mmCIF file of C-alpha atoms in Angstrom:
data_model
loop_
_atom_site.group_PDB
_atom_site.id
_atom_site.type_symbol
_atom_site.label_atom_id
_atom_site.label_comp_id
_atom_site.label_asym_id
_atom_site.label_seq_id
_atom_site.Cartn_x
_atom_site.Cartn_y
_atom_site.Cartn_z
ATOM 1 C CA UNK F 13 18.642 -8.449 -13.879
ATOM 2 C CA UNK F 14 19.500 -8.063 -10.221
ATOM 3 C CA UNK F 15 18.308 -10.851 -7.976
ATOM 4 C CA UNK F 16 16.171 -10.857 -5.046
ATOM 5 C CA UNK F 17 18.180 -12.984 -3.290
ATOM 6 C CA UNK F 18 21.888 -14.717 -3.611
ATOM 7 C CA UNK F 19 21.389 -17.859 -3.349
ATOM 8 C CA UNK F 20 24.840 -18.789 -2.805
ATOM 9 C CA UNK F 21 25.168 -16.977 0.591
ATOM 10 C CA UNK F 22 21.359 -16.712 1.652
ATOM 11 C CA UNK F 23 21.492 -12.658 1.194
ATOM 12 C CA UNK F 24 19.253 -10.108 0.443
ATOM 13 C CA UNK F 25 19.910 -7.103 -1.715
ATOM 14 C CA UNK F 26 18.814 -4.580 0.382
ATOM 15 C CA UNK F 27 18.101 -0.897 -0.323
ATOM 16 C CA UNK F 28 16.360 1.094 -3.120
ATOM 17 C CA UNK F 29 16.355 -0.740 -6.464
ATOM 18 C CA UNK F 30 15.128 1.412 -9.682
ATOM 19 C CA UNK F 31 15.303 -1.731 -11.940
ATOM 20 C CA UNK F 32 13.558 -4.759 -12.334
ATOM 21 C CA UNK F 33 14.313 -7.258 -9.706
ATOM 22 C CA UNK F 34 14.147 -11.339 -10.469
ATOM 23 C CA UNK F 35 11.541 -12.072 -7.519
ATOM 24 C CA UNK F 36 13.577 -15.414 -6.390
ATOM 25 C CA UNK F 37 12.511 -15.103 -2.737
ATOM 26 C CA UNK F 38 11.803 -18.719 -2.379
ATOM 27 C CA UNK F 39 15.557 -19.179 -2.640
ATOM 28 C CA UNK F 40 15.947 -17.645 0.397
ATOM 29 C CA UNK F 41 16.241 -19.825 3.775
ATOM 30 C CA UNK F 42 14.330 -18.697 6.348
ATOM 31 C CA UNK F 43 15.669 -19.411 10.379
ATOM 32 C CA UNK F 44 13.721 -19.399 13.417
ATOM 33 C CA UNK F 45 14.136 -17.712 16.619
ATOM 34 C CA UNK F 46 17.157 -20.492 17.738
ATOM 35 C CA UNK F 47 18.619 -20.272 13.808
ATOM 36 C CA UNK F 48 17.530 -23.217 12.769
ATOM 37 C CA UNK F 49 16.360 -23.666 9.491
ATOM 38 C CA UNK F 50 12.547 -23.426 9.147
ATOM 39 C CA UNK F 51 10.695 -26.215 6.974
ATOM 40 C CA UNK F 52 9.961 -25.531 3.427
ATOM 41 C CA UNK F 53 5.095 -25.676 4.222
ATOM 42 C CA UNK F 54 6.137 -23.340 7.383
ATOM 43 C CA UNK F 55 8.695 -20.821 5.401
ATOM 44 C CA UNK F 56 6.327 -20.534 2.523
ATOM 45 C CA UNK F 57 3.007 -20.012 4.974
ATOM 46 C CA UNK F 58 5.325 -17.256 6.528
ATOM 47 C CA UNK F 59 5.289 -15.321 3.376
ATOM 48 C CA UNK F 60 2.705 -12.713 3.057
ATOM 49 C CA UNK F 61 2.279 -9.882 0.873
ATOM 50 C CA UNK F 62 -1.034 -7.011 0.286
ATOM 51 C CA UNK F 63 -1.506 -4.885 -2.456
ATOM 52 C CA UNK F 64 -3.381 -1.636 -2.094
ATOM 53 C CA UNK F 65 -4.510 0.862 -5.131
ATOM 54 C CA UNK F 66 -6.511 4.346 -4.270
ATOM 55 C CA UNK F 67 -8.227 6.585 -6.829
ATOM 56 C CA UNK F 68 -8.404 9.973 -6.178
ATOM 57 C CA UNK F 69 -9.883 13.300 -7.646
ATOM 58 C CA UNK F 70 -11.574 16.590 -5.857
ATOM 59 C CA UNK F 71 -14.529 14.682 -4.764
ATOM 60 C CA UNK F 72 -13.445 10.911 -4.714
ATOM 61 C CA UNK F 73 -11.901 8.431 -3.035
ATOM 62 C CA UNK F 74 -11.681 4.651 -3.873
ATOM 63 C CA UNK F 75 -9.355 1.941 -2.294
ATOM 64 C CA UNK F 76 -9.177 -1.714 -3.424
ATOM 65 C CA UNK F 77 -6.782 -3.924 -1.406
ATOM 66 C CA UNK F 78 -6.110 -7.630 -1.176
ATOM 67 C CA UNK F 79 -4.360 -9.170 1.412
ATOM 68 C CA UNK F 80 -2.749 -12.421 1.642
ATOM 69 C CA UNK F 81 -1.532 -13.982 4.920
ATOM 70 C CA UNK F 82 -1.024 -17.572 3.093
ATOM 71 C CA UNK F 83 -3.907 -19.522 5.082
ATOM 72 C CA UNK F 84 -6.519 -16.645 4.216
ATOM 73 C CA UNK F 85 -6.925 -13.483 1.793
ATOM 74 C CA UNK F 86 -9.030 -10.684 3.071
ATOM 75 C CA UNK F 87 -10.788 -8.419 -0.300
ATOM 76 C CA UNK F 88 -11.570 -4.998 0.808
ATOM 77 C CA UNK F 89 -12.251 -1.795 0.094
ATOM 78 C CA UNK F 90 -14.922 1.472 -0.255
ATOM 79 C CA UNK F 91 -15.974 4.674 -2.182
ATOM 80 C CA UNK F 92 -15.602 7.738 -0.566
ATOM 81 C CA UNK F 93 -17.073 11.309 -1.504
ATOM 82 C CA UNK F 94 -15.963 14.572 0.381
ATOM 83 C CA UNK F 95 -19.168 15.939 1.511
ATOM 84 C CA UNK F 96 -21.610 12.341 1.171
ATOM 85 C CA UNK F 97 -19.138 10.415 3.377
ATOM 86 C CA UNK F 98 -18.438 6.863 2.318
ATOM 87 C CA UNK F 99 -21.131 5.665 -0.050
ATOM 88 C CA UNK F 100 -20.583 2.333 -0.231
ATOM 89 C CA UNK F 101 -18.202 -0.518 1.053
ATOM 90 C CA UNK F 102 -17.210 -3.956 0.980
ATOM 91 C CA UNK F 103 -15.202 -7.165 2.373
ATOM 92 C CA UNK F 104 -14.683 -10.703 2.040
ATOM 93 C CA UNK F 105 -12.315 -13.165 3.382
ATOM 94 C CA UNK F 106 -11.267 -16.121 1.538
ATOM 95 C CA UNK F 107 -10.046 -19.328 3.017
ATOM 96 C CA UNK F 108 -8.242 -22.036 1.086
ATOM 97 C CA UNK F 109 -6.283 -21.476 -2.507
ATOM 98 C CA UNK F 110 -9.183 -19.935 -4.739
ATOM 99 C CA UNK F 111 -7.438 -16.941 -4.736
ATOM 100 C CA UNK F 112 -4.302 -16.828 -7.420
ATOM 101 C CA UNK F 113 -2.077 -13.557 -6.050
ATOM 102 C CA UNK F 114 1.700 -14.332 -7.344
ATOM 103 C CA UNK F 115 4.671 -13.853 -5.234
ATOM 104 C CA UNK F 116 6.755 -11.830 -8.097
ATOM 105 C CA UNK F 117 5.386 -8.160 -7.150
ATOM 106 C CA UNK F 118 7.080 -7.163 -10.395
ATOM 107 C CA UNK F 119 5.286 -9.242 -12.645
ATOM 108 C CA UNK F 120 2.192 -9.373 -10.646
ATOM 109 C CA UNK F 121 -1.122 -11.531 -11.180
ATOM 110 C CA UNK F 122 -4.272 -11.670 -8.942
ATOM 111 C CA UNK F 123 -7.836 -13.675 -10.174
ATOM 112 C CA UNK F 124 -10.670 -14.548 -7.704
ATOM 113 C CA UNK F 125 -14.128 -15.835 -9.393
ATOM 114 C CA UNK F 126 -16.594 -16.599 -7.683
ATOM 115 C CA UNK F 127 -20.896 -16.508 -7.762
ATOM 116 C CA UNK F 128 -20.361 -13.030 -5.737
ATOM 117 C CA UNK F 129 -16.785 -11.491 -6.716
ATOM 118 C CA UNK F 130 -14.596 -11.216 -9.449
ATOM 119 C CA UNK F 131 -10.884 -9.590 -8.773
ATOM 120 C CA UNK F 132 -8.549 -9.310 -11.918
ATOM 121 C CA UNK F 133 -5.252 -7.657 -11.396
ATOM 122 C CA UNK F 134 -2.286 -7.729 -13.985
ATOM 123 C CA UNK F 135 0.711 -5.988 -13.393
ATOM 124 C CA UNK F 136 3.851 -6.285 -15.962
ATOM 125 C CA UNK F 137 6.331 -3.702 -15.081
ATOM 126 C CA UNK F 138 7.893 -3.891 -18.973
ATOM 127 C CA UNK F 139 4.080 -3.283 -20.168
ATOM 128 C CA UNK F 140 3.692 -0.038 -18.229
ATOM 129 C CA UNK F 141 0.211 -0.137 -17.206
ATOM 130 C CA UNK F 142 -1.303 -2.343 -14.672
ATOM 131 C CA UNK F 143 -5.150 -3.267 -15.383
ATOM 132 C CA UNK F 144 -7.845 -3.597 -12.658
ATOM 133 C CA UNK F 145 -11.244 -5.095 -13.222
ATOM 134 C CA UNK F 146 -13.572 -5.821 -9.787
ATOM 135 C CA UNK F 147 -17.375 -6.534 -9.272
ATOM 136 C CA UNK F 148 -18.577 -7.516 -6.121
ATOM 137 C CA UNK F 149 -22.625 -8.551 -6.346
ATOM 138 C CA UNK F 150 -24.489 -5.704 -7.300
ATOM 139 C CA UNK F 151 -22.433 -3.134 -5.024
ATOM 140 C CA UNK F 152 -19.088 -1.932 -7.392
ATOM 141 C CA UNK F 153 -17.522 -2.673 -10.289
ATOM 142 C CA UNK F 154 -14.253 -0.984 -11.198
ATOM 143 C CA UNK F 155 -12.291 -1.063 -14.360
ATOM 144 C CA UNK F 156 -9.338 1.040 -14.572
ATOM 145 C CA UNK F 157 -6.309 1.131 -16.194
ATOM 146 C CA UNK F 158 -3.224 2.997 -14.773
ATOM 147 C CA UNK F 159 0.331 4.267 -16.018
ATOM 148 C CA UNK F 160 2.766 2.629 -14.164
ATOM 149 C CA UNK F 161 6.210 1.411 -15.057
ATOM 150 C CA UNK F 162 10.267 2.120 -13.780
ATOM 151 C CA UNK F 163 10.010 5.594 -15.692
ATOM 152 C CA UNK F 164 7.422 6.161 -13.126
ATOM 153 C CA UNK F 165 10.222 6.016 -10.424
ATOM 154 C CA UNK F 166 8.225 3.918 -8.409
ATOM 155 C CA UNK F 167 10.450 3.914 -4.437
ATOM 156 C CA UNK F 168 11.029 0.333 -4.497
ATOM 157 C CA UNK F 169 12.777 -0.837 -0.984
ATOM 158 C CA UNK F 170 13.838 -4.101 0.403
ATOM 159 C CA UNK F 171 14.516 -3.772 4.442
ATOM 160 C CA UNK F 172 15.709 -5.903 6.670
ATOM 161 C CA UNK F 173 13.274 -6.404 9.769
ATOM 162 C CA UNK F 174 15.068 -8.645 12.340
ATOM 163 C CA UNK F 175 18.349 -10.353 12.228
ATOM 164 C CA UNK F 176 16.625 -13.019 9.414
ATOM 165 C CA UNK F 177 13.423 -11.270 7.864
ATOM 166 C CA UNK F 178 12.965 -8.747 5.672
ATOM 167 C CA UNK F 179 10.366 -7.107 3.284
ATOM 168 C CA UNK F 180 10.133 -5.544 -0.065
ATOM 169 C CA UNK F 181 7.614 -2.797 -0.952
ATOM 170 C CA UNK F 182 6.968 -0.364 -4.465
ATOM 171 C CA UNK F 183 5.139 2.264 -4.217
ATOM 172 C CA UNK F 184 4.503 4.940 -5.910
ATOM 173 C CA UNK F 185 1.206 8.243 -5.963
ATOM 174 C CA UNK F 186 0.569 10.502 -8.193
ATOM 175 C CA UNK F 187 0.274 8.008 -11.540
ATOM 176 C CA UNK F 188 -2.133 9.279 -14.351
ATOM 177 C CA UNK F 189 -5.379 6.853 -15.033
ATOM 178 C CA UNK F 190 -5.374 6.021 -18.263
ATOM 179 C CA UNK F 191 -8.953 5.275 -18.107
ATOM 180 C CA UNK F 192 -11.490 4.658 -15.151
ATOM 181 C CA UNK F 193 -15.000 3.269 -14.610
ATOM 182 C CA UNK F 194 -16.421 2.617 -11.407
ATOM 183 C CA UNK F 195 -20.697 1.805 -10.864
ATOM 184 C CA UNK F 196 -21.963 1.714 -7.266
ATOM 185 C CA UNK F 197 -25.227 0.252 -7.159
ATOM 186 C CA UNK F 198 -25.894 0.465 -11.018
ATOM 187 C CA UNK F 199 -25.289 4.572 -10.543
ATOM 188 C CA UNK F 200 -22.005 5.497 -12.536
ATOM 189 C CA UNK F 201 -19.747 7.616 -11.242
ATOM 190 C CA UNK F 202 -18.933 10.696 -13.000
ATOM 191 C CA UNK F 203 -14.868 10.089 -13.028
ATOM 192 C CA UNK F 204 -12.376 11.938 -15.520
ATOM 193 C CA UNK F 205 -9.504 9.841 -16.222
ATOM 194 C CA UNK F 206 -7.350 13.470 -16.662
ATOM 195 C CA UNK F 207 -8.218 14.831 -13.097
ATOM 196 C CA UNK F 208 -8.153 11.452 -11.285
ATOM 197 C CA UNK F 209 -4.890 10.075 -9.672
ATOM 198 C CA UNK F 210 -3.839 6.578 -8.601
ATOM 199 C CA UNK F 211 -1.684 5.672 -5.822
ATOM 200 C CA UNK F 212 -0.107 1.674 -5.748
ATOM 201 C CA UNK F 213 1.764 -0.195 -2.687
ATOM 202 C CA UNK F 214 3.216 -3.389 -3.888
ATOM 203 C CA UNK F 215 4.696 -5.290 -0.550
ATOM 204 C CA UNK F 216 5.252 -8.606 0.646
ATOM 205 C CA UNK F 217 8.240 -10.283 2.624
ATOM 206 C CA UNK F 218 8.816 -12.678 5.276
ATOM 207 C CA UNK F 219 7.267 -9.981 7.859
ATOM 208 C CA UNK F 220 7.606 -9.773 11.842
ATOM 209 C CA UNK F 221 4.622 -11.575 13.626
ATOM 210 C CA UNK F 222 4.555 -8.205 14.821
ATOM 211 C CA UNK F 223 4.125 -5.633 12.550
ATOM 212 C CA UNK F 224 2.876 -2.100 12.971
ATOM 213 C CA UNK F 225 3.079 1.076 10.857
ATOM 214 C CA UNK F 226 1.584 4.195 10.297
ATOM 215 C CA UNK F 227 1.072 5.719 6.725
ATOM 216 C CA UNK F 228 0.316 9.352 5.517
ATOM 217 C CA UNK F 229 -0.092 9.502 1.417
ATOM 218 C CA UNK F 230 -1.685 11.478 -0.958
ATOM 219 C CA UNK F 231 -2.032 12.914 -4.905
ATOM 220 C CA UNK F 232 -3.092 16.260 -6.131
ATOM 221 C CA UNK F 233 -2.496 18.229 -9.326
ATOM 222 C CA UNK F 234 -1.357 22.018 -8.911
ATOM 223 C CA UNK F 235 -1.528 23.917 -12.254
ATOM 224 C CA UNK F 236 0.384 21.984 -14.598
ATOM 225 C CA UNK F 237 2.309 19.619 -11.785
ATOM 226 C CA UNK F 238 1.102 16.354 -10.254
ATOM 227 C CA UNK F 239 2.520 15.930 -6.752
ATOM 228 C CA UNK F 240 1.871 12.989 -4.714
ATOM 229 C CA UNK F 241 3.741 12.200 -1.202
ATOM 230 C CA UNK F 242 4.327 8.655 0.585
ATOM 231 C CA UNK F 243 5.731 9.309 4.522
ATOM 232 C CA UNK F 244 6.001 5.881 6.834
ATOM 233 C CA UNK F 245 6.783 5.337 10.451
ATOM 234 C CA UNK F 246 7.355 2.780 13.287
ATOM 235 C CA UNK F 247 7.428 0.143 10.124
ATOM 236 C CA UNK F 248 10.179 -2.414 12.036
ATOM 237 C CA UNK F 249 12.620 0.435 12.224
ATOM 238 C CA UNK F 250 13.544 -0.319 8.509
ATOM 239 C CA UNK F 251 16.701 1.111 7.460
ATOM 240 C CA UNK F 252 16.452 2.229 3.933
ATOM 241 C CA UNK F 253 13.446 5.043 4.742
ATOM 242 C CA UNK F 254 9.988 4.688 2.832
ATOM 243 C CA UNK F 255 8.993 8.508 2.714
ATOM 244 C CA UNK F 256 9.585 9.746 -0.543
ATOM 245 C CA UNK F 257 7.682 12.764 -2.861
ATOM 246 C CA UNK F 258 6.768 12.635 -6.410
ATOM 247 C CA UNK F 259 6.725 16.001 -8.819
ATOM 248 C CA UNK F 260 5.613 14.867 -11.899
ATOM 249 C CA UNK F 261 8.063 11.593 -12.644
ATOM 250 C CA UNK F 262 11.128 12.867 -10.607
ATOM 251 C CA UNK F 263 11.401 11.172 -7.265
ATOM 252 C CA UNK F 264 12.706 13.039 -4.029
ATOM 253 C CA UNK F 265 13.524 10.766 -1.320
ATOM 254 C CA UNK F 266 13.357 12.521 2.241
ATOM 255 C CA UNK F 267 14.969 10.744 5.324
ATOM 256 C CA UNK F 268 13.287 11.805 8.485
ATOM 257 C CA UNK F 269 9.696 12.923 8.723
ATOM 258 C CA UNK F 270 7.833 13.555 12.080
ATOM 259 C CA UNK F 271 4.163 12.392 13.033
ATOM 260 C CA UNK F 272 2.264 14.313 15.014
ATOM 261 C CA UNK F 273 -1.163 12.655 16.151
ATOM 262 C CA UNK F 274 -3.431 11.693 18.642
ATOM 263 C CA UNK F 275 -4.141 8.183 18.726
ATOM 264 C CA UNK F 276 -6.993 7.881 20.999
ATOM 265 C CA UNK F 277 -9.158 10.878 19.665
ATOM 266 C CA UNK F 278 -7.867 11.516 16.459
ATOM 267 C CA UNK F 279 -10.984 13.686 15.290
ATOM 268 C CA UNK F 280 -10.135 16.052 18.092
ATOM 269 C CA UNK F 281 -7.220 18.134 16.247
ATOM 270 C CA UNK F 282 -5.286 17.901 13.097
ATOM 271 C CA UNK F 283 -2.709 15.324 13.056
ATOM 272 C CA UNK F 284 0.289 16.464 11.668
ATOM 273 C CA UNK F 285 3.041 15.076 9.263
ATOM 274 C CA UNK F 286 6.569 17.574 8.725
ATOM 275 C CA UNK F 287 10.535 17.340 8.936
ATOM 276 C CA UNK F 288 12.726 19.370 11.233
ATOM 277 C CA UNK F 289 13.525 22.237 8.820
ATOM 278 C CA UNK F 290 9.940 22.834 8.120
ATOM 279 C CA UNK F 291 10.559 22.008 3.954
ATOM 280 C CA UNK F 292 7.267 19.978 4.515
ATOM 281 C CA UNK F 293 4.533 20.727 6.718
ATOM 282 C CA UNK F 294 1.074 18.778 6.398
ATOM 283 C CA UNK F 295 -2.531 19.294 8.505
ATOM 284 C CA UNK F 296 -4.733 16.480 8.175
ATOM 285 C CA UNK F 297 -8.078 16.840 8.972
ATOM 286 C CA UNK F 298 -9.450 12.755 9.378
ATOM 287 C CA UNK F 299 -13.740 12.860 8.121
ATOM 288 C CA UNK F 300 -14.283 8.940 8.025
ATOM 289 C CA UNK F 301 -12.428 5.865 8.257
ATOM 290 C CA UNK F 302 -12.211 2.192 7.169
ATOM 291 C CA UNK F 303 -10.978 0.313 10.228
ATOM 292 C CA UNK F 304 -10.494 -3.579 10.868
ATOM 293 C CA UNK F 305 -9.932 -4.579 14.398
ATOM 294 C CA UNK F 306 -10.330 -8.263 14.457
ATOM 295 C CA UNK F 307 -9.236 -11.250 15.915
ATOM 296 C CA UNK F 308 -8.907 -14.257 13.654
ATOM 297 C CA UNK F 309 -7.802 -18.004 13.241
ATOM 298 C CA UNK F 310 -8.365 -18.892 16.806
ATOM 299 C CA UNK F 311 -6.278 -15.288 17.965
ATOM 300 C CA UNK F 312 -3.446 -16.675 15.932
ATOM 301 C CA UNK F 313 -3.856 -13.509 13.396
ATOM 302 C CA UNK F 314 -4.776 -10.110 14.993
ATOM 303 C CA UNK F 315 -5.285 -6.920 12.894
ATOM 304 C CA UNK F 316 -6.036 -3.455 14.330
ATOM 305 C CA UNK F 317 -6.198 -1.152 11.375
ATOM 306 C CA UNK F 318 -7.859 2.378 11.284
ATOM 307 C CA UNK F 319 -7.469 3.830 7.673
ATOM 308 C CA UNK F 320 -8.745 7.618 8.151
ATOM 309 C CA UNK F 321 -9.873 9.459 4.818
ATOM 310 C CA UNK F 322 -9.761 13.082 5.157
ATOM 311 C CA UNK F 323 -8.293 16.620 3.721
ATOM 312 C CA UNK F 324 -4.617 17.208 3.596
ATOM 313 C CA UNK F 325 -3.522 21.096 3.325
ATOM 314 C CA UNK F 326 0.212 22.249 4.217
ATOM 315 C CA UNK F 327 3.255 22.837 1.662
ATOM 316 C CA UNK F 328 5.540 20.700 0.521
ATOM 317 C CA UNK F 329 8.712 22.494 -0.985
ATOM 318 C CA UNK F 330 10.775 20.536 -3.811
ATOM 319 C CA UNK F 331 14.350 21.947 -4.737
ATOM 320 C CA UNK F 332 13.164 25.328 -4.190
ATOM 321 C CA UNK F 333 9.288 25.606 -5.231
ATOM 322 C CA UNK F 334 7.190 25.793 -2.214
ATOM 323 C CA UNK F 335 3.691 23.926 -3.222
ATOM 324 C CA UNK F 336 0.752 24.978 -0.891
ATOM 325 C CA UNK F 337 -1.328 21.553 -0.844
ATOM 326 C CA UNK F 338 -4.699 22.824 -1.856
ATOM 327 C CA UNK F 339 -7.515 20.724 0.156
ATOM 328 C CA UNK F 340 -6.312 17.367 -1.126
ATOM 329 C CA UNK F 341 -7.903 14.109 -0.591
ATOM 330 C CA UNK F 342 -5.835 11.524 1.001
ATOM 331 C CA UNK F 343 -5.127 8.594 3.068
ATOM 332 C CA UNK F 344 -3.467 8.640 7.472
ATOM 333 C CA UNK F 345 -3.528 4.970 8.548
ATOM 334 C CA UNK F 346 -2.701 3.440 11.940
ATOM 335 C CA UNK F 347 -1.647 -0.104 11.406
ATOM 336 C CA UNK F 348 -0.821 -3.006 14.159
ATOM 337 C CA UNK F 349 -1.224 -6.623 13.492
ATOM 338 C CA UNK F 350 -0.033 -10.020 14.671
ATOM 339 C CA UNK F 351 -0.022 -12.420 11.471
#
């Protein structure tokens, strides 16, 4: 099994990795800005990691995240319906260690309990499903169980960010649910585990203070196919691209892909996701959003995060079948934070 890191000369195995990785990152020594070496409590507060599932179908939309910036974990998410809007959402922060959420993304555990929440994720890569099971007072409860393993092809990336940090992330849309239960307010949700989608970003990683991104994804099934597309930008100028799209389990990696948006009124026009020789052109029409623009921890932890739901159409053309994206529910994030 490849290793995360060598110990014996403080590397990192970058690039795209389509086998199970031993997670040793806390064999890696971290340096600050004048290379010295950074203490153990500081190096492992500096590593942070989020995890980030989304169901979709025609008329649904549900996102779960956790995220876990060592000091605090923030529990979020919402339930989304194309013409209702968002119809119901919810967060919590925790402070302290009651939260369990393992550094080894491959074998992957997260359990919060408390009188208001319970969070149980289980991940095991050799398995090849990952379980999810949420309830949060009397607003949700999700149980699901999803098809994911390295058949999958999840993209699975380590980058260098600076000189000395670096991040790993998996992701992967466009797995099949194999099954799904999700009760807003005591009303279940009529959800078919054959027409609904899931779409997974495992990442974590001694990050920049300064990290920003933005983040177009999406799943749909045409005829017989299931395609599902991942595109990043702006994320640290990583080297080893994050854009990749899935037809059925075969992977298609794609190197440079263009944003078009406007930032300041982005429900003024279509924002716009494509490459040069026109192989993949996206419109994406933003109808709601979950955004976080917060400062926290006395300033010392800033996030400014606008997650838009909303309709992608466009093609996407794979060897050399052109797909014509047929009003598909999906995800366009901006994403800036100082942690």
């Amino acid at each position: 099994m490849k290793k995360l890191v060598d110990k014996n000369t403080n590397t990192v195995n970058y690039g795209i990795h389509d086998e199970q990785i031993d997670f040793n990152w806390d064999d890696y020594i971290l340096h600050n800005f004048w290379d010295k070496k950074v203490i153990q409590l500081k190096r492992k507060f500096g590593f942070h990691k989020f995890h980030f599932i989304s169901f979709t179908n025609d008329n649904y939309l549900i996102g779960l995240a956790i995220v876990d910036v060592s000091l605090a974990k923030n529990i979020f998410g919402y339930v989304y319906h194309k013409n209702s809007g968002v119809i119901t959402k919810w967060e919590k922060t925790i402070l302290g260690r009651k939260c369990i959420f393992t550094n080894d993304l491959d074998l992957n555990q997260v359990k919060y309990v408390s009188k208001q929440m319970f969070l149980s994720i289980q991940r095991d890569l050799t398995l090849g499903t990952i379980k999810y099971a949420f309830t949060y007072k009397n607003i949700i409860t999700i149980n699901a169980e999803i098809i994911s393993s390295l058949q999958n092809k999840p993209l699975r990336v380590i980058n260098p960010i600076n000189f000395d940090r670096w991040s790993y992330t998996d992701k992967r849309p466009g797995l099949k649910v194999q099954s799904i239960n999700v009760t807003v307010k005591n009303q279940k949700l009529q959800l078919d585990p054959t027409t609904t989608l899931a779409s997974t970003d495992w990442s974590g990683g001694f990050f920049q203070r300064n990290t920003n991104w933005m983040w177009a994804n999406s799943s749909v099934i045409i005829g017989n196919d299931i395609l599902g597309f991942n595109f990043v930008a702006f994320h640290n100028n990583a080297l080893y691209p994050e854009n990749a799209i899935w037809l059925n389990n075969q992977r298609v990696c794609v190197s440079n892909i263009i944003f078009k948006w406007n930032y300041s009124h982005p429900y003024t026009s279509e924002m716009q996701v494509y490459t040069a020789d026109e192989r993949i052109h996206l419109y994406f029409k933003p109808l709601g959003q979950k955004s976080d623009i917060h400062s926290r921890a006395f300033g010392l932890i800033k996030t400014n995060f606008r997650q838009f739901f909303g309709i992608y159409t466009g093609h996407i053309t794979v060897g050399d079948k052109k797909f014509q994206i047929p009003q598909s529910l999906g995800l366009f994030e901006f994403h800036k934070a100082l942690w």
